CSV table of C-alpha atoms and ligand atoms in Angstrom, one decimal:
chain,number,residue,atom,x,y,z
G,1,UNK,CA,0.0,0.0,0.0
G,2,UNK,CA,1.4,3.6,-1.0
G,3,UNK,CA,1.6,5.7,1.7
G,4,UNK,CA,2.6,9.5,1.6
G,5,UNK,CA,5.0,11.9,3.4
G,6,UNK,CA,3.6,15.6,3.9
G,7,UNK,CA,6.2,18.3,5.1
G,8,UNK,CA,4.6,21.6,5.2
G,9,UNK,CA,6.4,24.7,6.3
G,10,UNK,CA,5.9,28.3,7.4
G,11,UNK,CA,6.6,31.3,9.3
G,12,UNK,CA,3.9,32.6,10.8
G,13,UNK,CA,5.8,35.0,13.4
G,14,UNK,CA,8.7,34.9,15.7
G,15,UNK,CA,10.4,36.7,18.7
G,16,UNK,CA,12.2,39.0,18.2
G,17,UNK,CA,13.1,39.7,14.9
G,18,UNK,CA,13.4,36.9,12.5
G,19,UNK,CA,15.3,34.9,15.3
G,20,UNK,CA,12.9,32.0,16.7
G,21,UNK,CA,9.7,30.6,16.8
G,22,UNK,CA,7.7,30.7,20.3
G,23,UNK,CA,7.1,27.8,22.5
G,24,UNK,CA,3.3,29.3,22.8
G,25,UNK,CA,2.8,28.8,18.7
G,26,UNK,CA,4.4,25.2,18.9
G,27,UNK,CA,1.7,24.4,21.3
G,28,UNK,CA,-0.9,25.6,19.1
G,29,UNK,CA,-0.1,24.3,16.1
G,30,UNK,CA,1.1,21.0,17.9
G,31,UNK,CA,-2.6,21.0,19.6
G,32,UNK,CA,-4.6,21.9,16.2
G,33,UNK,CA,-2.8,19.5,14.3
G,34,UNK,CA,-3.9,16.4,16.9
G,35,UNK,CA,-7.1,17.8,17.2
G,36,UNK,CA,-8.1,17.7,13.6
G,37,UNK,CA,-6.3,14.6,12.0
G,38,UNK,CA,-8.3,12.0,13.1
G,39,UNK,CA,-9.6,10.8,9.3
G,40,UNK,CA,-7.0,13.3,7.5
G,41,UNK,CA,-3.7,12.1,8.5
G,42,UNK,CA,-2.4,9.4,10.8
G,43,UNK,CA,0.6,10.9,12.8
G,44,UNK,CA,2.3,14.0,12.3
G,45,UNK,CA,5.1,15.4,14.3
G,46,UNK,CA,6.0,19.0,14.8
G,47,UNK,CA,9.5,21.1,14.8
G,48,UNK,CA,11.2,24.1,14.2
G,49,UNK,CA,14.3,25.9,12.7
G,50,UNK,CA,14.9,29.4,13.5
G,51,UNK,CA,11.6,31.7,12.6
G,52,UNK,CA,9.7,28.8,10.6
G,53,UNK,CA,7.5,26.1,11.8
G,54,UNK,CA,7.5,22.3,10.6
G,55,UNK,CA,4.6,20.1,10.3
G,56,UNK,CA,5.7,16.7,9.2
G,57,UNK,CA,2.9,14.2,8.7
G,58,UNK,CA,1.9,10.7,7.0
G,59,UNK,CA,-1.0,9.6,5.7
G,60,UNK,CA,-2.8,7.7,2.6
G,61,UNK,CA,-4.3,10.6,0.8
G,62,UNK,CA,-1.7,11.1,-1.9
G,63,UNK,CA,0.2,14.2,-2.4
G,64,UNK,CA,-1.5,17.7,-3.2
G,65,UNK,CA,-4.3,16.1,-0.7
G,66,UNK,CA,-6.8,19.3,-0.3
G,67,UNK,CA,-7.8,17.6,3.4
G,68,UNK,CA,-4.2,17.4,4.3
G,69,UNK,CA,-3.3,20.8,3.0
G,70,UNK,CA,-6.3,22.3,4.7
G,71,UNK,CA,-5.1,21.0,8.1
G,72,UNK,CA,-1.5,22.1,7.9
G,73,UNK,CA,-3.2,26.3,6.5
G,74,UNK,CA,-5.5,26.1,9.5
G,75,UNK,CA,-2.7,25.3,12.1
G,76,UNK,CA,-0.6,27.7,10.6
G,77,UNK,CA,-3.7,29.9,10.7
G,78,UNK,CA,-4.3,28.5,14.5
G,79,UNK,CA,-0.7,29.5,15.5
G,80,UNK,CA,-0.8,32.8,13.6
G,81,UNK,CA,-3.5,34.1,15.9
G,82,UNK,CA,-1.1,33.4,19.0
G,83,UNK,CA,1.8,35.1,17.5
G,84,UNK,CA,-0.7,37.8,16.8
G,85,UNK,CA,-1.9,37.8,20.4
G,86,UNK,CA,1.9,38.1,21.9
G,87,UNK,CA,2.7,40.6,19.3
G,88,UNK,CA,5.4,38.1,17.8
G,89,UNK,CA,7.3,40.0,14.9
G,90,UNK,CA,6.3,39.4,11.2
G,91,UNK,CA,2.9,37.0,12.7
G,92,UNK,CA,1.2,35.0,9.4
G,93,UNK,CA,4.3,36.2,7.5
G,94,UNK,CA,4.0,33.1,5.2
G,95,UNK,CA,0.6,33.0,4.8
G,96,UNK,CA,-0.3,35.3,1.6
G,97,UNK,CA,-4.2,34.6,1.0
G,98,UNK,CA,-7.0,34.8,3.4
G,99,UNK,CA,-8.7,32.0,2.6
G,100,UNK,CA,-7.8,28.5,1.7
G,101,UNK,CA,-8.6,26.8,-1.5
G,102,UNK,CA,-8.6,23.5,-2.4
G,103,UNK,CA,-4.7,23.4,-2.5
G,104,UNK,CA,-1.6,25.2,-0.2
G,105,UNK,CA,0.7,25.6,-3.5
G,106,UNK,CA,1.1,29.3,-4.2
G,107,UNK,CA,-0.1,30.2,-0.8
G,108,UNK,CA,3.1,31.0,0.9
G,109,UNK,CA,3.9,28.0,3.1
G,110,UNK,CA,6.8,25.2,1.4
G,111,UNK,CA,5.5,22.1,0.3
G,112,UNK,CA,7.4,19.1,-0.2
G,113,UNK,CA,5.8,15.5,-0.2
G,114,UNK,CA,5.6,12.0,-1.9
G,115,UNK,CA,4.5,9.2,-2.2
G,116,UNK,CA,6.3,6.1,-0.8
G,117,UNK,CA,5.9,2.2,-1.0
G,118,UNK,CA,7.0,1.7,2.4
G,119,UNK,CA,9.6,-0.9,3.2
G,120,UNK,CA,9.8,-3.2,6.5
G,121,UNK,CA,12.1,-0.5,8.0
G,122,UNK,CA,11.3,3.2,6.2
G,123,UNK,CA,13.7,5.3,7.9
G,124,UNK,CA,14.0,9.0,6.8
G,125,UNK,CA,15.9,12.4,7.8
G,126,UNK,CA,13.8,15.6,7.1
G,127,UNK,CA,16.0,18.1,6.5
G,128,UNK,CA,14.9,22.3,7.6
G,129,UNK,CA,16.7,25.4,6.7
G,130,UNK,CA,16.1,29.0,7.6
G,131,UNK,CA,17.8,32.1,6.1
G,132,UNK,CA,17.9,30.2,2.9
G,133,UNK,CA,16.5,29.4,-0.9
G,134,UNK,CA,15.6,26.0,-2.3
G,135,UNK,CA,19.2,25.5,-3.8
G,136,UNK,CA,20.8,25.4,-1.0
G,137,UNK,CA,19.8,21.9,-0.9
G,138,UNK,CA,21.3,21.4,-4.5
G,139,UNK,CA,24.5,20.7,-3.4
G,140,UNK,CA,24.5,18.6,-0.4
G,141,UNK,CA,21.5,16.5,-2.6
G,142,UNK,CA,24.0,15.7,-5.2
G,143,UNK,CA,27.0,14.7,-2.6
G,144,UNK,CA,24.5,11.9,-0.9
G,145,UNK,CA,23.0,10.8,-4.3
G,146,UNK,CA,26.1,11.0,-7.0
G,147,UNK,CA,29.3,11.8,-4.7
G,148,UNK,CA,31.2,8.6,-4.1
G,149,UNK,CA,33.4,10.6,-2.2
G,150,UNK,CA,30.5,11.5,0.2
G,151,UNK,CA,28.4,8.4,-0.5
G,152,UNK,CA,30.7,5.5,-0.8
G,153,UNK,CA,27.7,2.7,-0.9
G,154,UNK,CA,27.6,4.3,-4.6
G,155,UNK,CA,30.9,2.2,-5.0
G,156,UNK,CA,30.3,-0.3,-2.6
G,157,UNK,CA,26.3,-1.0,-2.3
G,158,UNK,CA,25.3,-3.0,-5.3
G,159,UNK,CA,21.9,-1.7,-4.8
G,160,UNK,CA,23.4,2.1,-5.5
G,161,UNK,CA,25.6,1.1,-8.1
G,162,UNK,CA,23.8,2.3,-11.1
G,163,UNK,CA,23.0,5.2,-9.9
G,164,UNK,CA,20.1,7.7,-9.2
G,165,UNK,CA,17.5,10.1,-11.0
G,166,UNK,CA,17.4,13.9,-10.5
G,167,UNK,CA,14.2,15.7,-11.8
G,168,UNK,CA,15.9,19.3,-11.6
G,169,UNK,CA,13.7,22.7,-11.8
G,170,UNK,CA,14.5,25.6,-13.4
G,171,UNK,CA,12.5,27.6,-11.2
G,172,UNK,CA,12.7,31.0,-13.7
G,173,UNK,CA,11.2,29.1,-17.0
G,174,UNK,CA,9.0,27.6,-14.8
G,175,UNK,CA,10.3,23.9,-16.5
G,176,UNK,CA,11.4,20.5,-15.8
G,177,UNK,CA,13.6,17.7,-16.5
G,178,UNK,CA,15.1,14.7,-15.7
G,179,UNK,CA,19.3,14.0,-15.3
G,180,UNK,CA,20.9,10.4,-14.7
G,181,UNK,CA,24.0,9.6,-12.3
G,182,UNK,CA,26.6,8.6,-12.8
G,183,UNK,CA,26.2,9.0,-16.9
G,184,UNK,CA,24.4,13.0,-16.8
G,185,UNK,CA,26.5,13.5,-13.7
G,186,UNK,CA,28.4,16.7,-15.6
G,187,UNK,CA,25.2,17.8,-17.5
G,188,UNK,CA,23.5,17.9,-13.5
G,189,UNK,CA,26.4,19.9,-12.1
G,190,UNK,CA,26.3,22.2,-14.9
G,191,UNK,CA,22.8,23.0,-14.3
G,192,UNK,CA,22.7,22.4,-10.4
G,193,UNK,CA,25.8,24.4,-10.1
G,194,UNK,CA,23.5,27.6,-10.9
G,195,UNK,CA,21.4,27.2,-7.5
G,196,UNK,CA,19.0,30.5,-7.8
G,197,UNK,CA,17.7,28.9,-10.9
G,198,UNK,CA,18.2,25.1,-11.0
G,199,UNK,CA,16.8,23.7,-8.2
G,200,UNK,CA,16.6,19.4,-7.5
G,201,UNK,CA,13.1,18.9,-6.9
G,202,UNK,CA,13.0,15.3,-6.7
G,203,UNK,CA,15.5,12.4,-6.5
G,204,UNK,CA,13.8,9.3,-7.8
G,205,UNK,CA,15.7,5.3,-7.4
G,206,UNK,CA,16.3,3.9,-11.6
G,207,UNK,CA,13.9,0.9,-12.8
G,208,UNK,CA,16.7,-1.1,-12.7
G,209,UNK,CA,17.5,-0.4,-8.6
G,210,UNK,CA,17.1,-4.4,-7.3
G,211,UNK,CA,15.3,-3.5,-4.1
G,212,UNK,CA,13.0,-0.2,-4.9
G,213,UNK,CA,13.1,0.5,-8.3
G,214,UNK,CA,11.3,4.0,-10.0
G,215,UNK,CA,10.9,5.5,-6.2
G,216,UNK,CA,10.6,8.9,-5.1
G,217,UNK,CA,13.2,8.8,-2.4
G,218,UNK,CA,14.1,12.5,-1.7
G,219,UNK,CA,12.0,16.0,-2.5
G,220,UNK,CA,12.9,19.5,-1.8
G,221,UNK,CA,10.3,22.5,-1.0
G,222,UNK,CA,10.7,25.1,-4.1
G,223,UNK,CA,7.8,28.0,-3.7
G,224,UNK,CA,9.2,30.9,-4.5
G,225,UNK,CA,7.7,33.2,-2.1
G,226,UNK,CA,9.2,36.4,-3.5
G,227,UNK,CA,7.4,35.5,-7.1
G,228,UNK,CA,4.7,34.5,-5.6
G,229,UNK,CA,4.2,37.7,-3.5
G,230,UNK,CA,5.4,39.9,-6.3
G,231,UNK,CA,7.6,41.8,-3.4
G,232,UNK,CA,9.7,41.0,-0.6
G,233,UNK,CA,8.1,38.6,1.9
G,234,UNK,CA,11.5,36.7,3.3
G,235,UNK,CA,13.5,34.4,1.5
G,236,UNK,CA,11.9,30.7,1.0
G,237,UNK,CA,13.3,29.2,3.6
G,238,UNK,CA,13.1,25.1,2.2
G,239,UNK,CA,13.1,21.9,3.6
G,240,UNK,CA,13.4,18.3,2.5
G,241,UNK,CA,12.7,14.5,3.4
G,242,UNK,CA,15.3,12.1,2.4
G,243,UNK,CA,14.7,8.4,2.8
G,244,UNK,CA,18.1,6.5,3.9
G,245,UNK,CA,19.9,3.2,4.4
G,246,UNK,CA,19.0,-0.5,2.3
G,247,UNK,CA,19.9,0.5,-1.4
G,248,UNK,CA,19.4,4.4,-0.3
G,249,UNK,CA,22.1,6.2,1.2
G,250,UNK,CA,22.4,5.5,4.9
G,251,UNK,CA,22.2,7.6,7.7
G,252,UNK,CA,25.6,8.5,8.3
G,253,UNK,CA,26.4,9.2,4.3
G,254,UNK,CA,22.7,11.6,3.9
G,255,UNK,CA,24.2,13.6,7.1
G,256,UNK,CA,27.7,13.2,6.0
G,257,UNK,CA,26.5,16.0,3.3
G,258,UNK,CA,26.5,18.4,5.7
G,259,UNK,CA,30.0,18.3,7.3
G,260,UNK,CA,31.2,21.0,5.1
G,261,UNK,CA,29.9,24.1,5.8
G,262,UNK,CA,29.2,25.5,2.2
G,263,UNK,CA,27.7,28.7,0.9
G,264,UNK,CA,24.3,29.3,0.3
G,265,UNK,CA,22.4,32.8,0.0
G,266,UNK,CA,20.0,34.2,2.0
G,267,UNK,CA,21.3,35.1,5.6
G,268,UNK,CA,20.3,39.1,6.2
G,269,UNK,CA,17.3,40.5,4.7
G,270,UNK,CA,17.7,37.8,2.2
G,271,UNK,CA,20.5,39.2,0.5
G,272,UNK,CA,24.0,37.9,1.8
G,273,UNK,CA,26.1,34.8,1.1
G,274,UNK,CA,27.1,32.9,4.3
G,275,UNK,CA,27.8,29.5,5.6
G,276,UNK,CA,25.0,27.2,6.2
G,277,UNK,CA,26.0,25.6,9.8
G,278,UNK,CA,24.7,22.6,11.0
G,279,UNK,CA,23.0,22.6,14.5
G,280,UNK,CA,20.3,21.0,16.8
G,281,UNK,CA,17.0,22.3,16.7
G,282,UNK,CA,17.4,24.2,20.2
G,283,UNK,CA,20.3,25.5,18.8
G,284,UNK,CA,18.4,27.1,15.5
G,285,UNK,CA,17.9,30.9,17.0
G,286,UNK,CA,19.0,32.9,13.9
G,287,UNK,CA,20.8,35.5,15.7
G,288,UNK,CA,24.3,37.2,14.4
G,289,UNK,CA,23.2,39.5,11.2
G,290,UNK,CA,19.8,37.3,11.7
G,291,UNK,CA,21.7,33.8,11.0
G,292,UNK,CA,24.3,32.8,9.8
G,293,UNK,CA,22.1,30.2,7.9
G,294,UNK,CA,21.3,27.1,9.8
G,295,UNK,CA,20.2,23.2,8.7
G,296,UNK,CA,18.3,20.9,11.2
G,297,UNK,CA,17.7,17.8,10.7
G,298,UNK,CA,15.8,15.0,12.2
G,299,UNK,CA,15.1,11.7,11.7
G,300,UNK,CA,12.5,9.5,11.6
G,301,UNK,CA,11.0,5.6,11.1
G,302,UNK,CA,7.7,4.9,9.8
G,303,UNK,CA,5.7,2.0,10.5
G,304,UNK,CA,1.9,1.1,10.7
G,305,UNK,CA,0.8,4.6,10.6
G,306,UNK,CA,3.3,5.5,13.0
G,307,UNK,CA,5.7,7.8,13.5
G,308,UNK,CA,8.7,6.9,15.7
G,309,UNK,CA,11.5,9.7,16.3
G,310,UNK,CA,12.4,12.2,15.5
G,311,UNK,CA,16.3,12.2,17.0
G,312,UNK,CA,17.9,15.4,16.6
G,313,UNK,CA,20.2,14.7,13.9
G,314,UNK,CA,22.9,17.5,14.5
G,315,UNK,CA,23.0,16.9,18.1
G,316,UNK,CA,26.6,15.7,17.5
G,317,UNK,CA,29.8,16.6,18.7
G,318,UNK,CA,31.4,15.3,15.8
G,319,UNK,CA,29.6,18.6,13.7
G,320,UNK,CA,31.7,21.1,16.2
G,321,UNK,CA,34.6,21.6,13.8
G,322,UNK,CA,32.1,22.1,11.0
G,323,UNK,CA,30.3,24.9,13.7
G,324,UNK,CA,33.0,26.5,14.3
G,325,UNK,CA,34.6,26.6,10.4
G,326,UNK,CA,31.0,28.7,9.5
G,327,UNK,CA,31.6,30.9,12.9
G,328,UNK,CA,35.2,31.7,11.3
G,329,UNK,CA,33.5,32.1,7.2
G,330,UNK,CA,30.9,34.4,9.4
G,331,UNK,CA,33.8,36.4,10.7
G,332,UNK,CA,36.0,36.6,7.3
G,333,UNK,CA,32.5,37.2,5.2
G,334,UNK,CA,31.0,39.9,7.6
G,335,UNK,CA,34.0,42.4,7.4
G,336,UNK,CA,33.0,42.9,4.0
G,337,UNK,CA,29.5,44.8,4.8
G,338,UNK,CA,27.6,46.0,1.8
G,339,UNK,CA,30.3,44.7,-0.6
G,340,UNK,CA,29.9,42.0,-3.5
G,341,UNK,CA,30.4,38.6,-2.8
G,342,UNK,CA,29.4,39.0,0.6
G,343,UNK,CA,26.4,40.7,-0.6
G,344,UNK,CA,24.8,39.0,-3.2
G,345,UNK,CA,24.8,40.8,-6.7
G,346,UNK,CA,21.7,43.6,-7.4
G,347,UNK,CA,19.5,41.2,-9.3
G,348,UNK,CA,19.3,38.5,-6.6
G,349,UNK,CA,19.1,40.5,-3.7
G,350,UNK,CA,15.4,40.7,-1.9
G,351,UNK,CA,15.5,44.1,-1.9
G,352,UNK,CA,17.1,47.2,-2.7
G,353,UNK,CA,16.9,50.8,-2.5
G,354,UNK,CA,19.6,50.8,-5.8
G,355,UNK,CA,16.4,52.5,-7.9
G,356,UNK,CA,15.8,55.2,-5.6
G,357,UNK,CA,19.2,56.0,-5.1
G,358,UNK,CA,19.2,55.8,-9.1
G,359,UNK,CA,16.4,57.8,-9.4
G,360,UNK,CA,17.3,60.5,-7.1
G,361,UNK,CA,21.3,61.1,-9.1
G,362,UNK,CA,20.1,60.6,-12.2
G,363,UNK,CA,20.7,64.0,-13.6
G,364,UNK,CA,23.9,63.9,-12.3
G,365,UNK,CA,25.2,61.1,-14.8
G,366,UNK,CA,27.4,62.7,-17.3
G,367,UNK,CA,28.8,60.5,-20.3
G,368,UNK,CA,32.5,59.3,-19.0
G,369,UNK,CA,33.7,60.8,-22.7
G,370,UNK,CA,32.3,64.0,-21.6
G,371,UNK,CA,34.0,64.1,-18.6
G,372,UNK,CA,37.4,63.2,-19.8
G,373,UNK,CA,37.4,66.0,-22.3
G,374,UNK,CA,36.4,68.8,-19.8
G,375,UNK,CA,39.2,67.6,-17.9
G,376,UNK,CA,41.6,67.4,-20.8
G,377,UNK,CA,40.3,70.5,-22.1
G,378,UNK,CA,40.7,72.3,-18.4
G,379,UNK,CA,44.8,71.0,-18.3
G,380,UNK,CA,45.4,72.5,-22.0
G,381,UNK,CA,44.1,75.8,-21.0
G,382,UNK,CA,46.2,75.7,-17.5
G,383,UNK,CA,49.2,74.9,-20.0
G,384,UNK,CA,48.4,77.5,-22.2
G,385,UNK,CA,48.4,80.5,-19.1
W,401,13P,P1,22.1,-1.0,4.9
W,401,13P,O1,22.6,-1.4,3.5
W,401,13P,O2,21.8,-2.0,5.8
W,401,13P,O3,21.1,0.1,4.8
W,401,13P,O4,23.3,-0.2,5.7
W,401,13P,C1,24.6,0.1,5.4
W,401,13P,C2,24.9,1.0,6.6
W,401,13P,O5,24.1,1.4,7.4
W,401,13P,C3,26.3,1.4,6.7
W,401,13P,O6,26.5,2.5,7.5
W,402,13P,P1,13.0,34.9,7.2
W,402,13P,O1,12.8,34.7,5.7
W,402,13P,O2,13.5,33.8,7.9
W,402,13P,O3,11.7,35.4,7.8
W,402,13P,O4,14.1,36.1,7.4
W,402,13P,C1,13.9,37.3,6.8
W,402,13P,C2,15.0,38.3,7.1
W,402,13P,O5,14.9,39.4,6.7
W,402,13P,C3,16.2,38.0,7.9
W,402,13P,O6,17.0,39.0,8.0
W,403,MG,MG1,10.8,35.6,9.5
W,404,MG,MG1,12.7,31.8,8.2
C-alpha cells in the first residue's frame, strides 16, 4: 500500500526579529494539528528551525491532498493568531491569501511530499533550513546521491551502483527535466551548479534499482515566495525529506552532506552569502546579522501509521569543527559589509533601494567621454596660461 509523506512549512511569526519561533505557537499548532487529524492524517510530528515552523505528517491521501493541506493552512492559521496575540514579529508572514482553496501551493507556506511504497524498515531524515532558498539543498542532494566521495555505498552497495535520477527545476522558465548519475553526472552539475535557478526537486531510485526500483526517495520545498508575492516577503526558507539506508544512502552518508559548511544565500534581509551551519533544533535561534544560515535535521521511522523519532540529527559533537569553520567564514565574510560577494549581486538581492538611489542622481550622470574631455580641455588651457 502507498503511503505519503507531507512536510509543510511556514513562518507565521517569531520573537524578536526573525530569530525563533515561540514555544506558545508550537503548542498551538502542535494541539490543532492532533485535534483535527483523526480521518486526514495518521501521525504527524511538529518542529522548528529558526523563525519557521515544521509540520511533518503521514498519511494515505496522496500528495497535493486538499484535506491534508487544509489541516496544515489552519494550524498555521491556529498558531498565527497566537503570534498575533503576543505581538510576535512578522505574525502570518508566510501566509499570503485569506482563505484557503482546495490546494496550499502558491499560498506561501513550502511544500514538499511523496508518495512512498514503504519498506519493512522506512527510515528517513527531514531536513529544515532557515535564512535560505531552495538551492541550497542542491549541493548537499547531489553529494549523498552521486558523490562517491561523500556516499561511498555508490561504490560499494550493489543496490546504489547504477545510480540515481534527478528531476531538476529551473524555477525561472518555470520547466522541468530529468538528469541520470553517474552517466548525466556533468550535465546535472552544470545545471545544479547555478542554485538561484536550477533547483533538484526530486531524487527518484532507476527501474533497474534491485530493491526499490522508480521510487521517489528525496523532495525539496521550491515555492518561490518572492514571485509569488510579487515583493519582498523573506527568503523561502526550504526543507526536505530524504529516505536512507538499504539500497538508499544510509544515515551517516545523507548527514555526512552536511559536514562542510558550504555557501548558500540568504542570511540578512535575504540578501547575503554565508555558511550554512549545521546545529540541533534548540540551537536554530537565527541570531548574528539574523543567522548565519542554519540546517536541522531529524530523523525519523515509519511503520503502521506511525511515526517513531524524531532524534535530533545534529545533536553531535562530531559537527563542532564544521560549527566553528562557518563561525570563522561568518567572521571573514562579515567584514565585508555591503560589498559583492558577501552581498549578493543587485538582481538576486530581496531588496534594494539601488532604484531610488538611481532615481534621485540621475541627472547627475554625465557620459565618461564628456567628462574626460572637460578635464583634458581644463589641463590644456592651465598649460596654455
Ligand atoms: P544498509 O545497507 O543495511 O542500509 O546499511 C549500510 C549501513 O548502514 C552502513 O552505514
Ligand atoms: P525569514 O525569511 O526567515 O523570515 O528572514 C527574513 C529576514 O529578513 C532575515 O534578516
Ligand atoms: Mg521571518
Ligand atoms: Mg525563516
Amino acid at each position: 500500500m502507498k503511503v505519503t509523506l507531507s512536510h509543510i512549512k511556514a513562518d507565521i511569526g517569531s520573537l524578536p526579529g526573525h530569530t525563533t519561533v515561540h514555544s506558545k505557537v508550537i503548542e498551538e499548532v502542535t494541539k490543532f494539528v492532533s485535534d483535527h487529524s483523526k480521518g486526514v492524517i495518521w501521525d504527524s510530528q511538529i518542529g522548528y528551525v529558526g523563525d519557521d515552523v515544521q509540520i511533518t505528517m503521514v498519511h494515505d491521501k496522496g500528495t497535493n491532498a486538499s484535506e491534508v493541506h487544509k489541516l496544515a493552512w489552519d494550524a498555521f492559521k491556529a498558531g498565527t493568531e497566537v503570534a498575533k496575540e503576543l505581538g510576535l514579529y512578522g505574525a502570518g508572514q508566510d501566509l499570503l491569501k485569506d482563505s484557503f482553496s482546495g490546494n496550499i501551493k502558491g499560498m506561501g507556506p513550502g511544500i514538499a511530499e511523496m508518495e512512498i511504497t514503504p519498506r519493512r524498515s522506512e527510515p528517513f531524515i527531514v531536513y529544515m533550513m532557515d535564512k535560505t532558498e531552495p538551492g541550497a539543498f542542491n549541493f548537499p542532494i547531489y553529494k549523498m546521491f552521486a558523490d562517491p566521495f561523500n556516499t561511498p555505498g555508490l561504490v560499494i552497495d550493489q543496490n546504489m551502483h547504477n545510480g540515481f535520477r534527478f528531476e531538476v527545476w529551473d524555477i525561472e522558465e518555470a520547466k522541468a527535466i530529468m538528469l541520470e548519475t553517474p552517466n548525466e553526472m556533468y550535465d546535472l552539475l552544470s545545471l545544479i551548479g547555478t542554485k538561484g535557478r536550477y533547483v533538484i526537486k526530486r531524487v527518484y531510485t532507476r527501474e533497474d534499482h534491485e530493491k526499490l526500483p522508480d521510487e521517489n526517495v528525496a523532495v525539496i520545498t521550491t515555492d518561490k515566495l518572492s514571485f509569488i508575492a510579487g515583493e519582498y516577503v523573506g527568503k523561502d526558507d526550504p526543507a526536505a525529506i530524504v529516505r536512507i539506508q538499504s539500497g538508499l544512502p544510509a544515515s551517516g552518508e545523507a548527514m555526512e552532506a552536511f559536514s562542510h559548511p558550504y555557501l548558500v544565500s540568504g542570511w540578512m534581509r535575504g540578501s547575503f552569502n554565508g555558511p550554512l551551519m549545521p546545529v540541533s533544533m534548540k540551537d536554530s535561534k537565527m541570531i548574528r546579522f539574523d543567522g548565519p544560515p542554519r540546517v536541522v535535521a531529524s530523523g525519523f521511522v515509519y511503520k503502521d501509521h506511525k511515526l517513531t523519532g524524531p532524534v535530533d540529527m545534529f545533536d553531535d559533537p562530531a559537527y563542532d569543527n564544521a560549527r566553528n569553520l562557518a563561525s570563522s567564514i561568518a567572521d571573514y565574510l562579515r567584514r565585508m559589509g555591503p560589498f559583492e560577494p558577501h552581498r549578493l549581486p543587485e538582481e538576486d538581492m530581496e531588496y534594494t533601494t539601488l532604484p531610488k538611489v538611481m532615481e534621485k542622481l540621475k541627472g547627475r550622470f554625465e557620459h565618461v567621454d564628456a567628462v574626460e574631455k572637460r578635464k583634458s580641455k581644463n589641463s590644456s588651457q592651465r598649460d596654455v596660461e
